[in-house]
mmCIF file of C-alpha atoms in Angstrom:
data_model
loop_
_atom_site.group_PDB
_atom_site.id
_atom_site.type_symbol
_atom_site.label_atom_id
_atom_site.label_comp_id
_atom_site.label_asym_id
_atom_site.label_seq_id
_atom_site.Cartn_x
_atom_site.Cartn_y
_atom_site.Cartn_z
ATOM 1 C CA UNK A 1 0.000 0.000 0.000
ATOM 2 C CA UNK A 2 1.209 3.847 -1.019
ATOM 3 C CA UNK A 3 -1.058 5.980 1.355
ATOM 4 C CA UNK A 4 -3.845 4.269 1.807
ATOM 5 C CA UNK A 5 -4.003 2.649 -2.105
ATOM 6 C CA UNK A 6 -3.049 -0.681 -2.626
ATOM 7 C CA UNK A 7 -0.385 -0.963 -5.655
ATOM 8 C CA UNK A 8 -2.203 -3.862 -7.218
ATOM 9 C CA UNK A 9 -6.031 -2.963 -7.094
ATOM 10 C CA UNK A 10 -5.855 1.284 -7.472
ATOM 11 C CA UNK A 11 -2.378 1.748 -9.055
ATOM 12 C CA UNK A 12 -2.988 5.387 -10.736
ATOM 13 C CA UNK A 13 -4.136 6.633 -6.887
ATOM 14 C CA UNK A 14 -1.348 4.859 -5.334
ATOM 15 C CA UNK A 15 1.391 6.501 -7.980
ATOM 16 C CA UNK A 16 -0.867 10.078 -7.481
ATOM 17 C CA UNK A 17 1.130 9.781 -4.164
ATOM 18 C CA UNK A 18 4.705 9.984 -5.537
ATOM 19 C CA UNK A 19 7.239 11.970 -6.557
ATOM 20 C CA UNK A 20 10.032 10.678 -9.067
ATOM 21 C CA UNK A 21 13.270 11.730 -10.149
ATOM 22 C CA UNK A 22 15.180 9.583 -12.321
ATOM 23 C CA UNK A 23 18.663 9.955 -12.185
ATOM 24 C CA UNK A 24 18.676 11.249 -16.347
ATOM 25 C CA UNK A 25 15.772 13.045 -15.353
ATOM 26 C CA UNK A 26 13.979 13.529 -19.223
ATOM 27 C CA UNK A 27 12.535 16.972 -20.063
ATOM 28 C CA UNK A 28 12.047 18.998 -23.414
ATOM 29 C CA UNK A 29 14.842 21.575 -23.803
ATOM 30 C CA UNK A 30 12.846 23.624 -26.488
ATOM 31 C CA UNK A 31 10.571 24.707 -23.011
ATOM 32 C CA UNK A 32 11.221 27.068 -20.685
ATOM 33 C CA UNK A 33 11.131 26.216 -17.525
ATOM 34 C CA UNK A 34 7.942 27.463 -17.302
ATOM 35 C CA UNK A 35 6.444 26.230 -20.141
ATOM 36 C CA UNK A 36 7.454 22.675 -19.209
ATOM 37 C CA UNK A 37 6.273 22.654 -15.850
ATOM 38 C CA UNK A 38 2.968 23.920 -17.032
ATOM 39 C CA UNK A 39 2.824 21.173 -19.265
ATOM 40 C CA UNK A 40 3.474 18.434 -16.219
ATOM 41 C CA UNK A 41 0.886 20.713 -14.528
ATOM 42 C CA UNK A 42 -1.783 20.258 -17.394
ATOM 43 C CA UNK A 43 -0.386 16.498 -17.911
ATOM 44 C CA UNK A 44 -1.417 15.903 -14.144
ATOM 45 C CA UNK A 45 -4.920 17.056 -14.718
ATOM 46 C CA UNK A 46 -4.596 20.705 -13.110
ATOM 47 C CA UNK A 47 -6.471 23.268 -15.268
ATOM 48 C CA UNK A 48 -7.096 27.334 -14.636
ATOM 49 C CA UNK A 49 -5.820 28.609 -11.768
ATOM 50 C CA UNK A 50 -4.282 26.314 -10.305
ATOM 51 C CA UNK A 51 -1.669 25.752 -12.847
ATOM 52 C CA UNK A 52 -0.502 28.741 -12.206
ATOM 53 C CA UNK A 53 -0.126 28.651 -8.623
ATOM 54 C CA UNK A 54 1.351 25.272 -8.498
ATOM 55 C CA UNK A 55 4.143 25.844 -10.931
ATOM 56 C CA UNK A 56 4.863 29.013 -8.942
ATOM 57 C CA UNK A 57 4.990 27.519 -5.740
ATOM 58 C CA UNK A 58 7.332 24.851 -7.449
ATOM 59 C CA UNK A 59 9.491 26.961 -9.122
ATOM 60 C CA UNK A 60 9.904 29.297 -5.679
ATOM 61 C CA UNK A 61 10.928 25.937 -3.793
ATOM 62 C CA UNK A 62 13.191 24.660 -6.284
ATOM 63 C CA UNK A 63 15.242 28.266 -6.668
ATOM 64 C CA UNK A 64 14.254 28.692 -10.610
ATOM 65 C CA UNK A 65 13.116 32.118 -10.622
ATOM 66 C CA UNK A 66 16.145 33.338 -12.065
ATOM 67 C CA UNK A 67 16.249 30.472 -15.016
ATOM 68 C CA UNK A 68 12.111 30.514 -15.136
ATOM 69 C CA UNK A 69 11.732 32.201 -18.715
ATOM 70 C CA UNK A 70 15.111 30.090 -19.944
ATOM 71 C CA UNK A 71 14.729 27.383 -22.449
ATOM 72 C CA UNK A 72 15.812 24.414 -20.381
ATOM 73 C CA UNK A 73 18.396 23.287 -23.162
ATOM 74 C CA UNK A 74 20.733 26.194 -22.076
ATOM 75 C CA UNK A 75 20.405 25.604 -18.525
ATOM 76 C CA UNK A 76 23.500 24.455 -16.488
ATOM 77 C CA UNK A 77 23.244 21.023 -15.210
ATOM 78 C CA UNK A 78 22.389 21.740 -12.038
ATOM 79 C CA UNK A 79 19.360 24.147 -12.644
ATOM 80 C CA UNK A 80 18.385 20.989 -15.156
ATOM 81 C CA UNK A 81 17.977 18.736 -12.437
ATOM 82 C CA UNK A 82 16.511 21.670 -10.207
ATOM 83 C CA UNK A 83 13.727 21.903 -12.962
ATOM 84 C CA UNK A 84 13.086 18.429 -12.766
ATOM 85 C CA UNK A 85 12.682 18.394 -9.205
ATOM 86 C CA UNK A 86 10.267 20.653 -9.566
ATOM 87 C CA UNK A 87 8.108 18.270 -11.939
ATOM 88 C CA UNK A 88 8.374 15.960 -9.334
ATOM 89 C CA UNK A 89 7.212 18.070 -6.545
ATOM 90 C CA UNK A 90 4.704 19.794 -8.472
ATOM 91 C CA UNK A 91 1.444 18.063 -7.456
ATOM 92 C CA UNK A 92 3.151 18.370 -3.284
ATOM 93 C CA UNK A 93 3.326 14.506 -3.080
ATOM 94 C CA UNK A 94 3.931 13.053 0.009
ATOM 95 C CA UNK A 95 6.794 10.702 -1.163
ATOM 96 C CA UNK A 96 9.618 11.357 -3.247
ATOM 97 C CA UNK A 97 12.020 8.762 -4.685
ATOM 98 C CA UNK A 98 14.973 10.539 -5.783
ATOM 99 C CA UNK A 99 17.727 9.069 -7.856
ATOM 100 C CA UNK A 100 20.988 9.833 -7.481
ATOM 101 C CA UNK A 101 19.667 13.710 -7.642
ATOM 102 C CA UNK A 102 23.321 15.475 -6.828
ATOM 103 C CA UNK A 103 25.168 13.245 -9.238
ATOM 104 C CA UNK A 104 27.639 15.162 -11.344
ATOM 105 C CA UNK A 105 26.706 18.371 -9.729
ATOM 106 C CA UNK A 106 29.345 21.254 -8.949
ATOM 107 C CA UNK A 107 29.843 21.549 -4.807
ATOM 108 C CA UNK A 108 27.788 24.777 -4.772
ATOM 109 C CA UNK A 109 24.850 23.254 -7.123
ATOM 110 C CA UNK A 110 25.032 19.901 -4.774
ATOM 111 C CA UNK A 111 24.371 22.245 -1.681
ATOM 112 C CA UNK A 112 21.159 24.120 -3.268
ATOM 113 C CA UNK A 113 19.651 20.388 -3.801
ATOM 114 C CA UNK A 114 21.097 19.264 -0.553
ATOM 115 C CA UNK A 115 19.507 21.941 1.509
ATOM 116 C CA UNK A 116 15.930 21.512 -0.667
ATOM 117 C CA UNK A 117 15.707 17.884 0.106
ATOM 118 C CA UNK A 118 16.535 18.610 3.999
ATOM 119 C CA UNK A 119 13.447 21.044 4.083
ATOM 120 C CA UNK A 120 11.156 18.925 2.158
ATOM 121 C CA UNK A 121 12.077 15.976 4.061
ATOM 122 C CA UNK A 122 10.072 18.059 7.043
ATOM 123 C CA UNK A 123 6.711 17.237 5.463
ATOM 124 C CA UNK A 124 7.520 14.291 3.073
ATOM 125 C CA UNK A 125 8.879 11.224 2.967
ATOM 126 C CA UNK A 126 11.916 11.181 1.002
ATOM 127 C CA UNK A 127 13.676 7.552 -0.688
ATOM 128 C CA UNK A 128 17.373 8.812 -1.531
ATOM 129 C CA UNK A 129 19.437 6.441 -3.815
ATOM 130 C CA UNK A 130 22.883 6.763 -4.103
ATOM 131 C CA UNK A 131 25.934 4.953 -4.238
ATOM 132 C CA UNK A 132 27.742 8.723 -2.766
ATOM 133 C CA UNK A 133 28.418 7.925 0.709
ATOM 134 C CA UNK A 134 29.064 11.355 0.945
ATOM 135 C CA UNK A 135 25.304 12.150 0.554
ATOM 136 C CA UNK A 136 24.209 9.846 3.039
ATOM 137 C CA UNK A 137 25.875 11.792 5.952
ATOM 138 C CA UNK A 138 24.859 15.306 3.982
ATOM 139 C CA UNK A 139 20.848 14.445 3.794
ATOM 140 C CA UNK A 140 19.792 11.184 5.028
ATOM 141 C CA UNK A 141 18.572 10.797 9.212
ATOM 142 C CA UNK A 142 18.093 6.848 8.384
ATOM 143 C CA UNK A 143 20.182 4.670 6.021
ATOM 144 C CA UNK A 144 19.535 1.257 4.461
ATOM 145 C CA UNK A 145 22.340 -0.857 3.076
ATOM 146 C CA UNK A 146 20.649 -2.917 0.140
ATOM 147 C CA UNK A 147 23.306 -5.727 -1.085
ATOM 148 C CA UNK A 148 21.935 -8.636 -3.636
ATOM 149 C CA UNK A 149 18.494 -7.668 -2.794
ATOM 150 C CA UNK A 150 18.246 -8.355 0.580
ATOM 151 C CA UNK A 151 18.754 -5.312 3.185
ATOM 152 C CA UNK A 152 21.816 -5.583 5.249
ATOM 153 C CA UNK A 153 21.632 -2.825 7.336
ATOM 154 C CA UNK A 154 19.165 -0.510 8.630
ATOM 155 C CA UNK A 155 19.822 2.323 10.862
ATOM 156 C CA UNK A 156 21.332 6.266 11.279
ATOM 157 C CA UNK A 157 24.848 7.078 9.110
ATOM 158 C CA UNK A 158 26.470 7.594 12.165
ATOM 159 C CA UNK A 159 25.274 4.230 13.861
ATOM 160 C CA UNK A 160 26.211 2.520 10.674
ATOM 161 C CA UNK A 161 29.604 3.953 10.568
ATOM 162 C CA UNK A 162 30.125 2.676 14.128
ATOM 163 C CA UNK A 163 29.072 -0.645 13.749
ATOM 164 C CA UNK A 164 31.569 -1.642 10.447
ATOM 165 C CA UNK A 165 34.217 -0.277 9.163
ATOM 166 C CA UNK A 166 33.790 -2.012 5.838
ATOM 167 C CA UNK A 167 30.534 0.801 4.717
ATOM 168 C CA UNK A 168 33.624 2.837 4.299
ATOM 169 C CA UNK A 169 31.368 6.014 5.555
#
């Protein structure tokens, strides 16, 4: 179950309740910013109104109102993957799954992302992949160790870090 919505019986309401970021997060570079997250906003059913004030609200929490009336091919990688957060938060979904989201990022872009997921992880559940130790310590409060499939580990960085040296965190 995803809030309430079981997965096999009521998949569309279950996925209504999630976030994504793919790692090669896909978007059209002819947009603007803008323009594209208008058209995730129309995708998702949103009409009038409310458009409007959701791809406002996104673009304020994801830090594009500098880039907002940019075409998205000339963006820097980092405001790429900011816009594409923002397609993934647009519709204020109570989980995220984020792949890999500061991946190839310069230190000062990797902070801005850093510090977003920190604040949304106040109201939303947030699943963090990486294989960046690095961003474990930086984001995460809990940490699961997935090897083969099966979970090996389960707890804080810090705990994790005390228990085995061979995490390497």
């Amino acid at each position: 179950e995803i809030c309430g919505h079981d997965i096999i019986t009521d998949p569309v309401a279950a996925r209504r309740n999630i976030g994504y970021l793919p790692e090669n997060a896909p978007a059209y570079g002819d947009m603007t910013v803008e323009e594209f997250l208008t058209f995730i906003a129309r995708m998702r059913g949103y009409s009038g109104a409310e458009i409007g004030e959701r791809v406002d609200r996104a673009v304020n929490q994801c830090f594009l109102n500098t880039v907002r009336h940019q075409t998205i091919e000339t963006l820097s990688k980092g405001y790429r993957q900011r816009n594409c957060m923002a397609q993934a938060i647009l519709h204020d979904p109570p989980i995220l799954i984020l792949d890999e989201p500061t991946d190839g990022l310069d230190p000062n872009q990797k902070q801005v992302v850093r510090d977003m997921i920190k604040e949304m992880a106040e109201e939303k559940v947030i699943i963090f992949s990486t294989h960046v130790l690095e961003e474990v310590d930086a984001v995460c409060n809990r940490a699961i160790i997935i090897s083969e499939g099966k979970i090996v580990a389960d707890s804080n960085p810090a705990d994790l870090r005390k228990r085995s040296q061979s995490f390497n965190m």
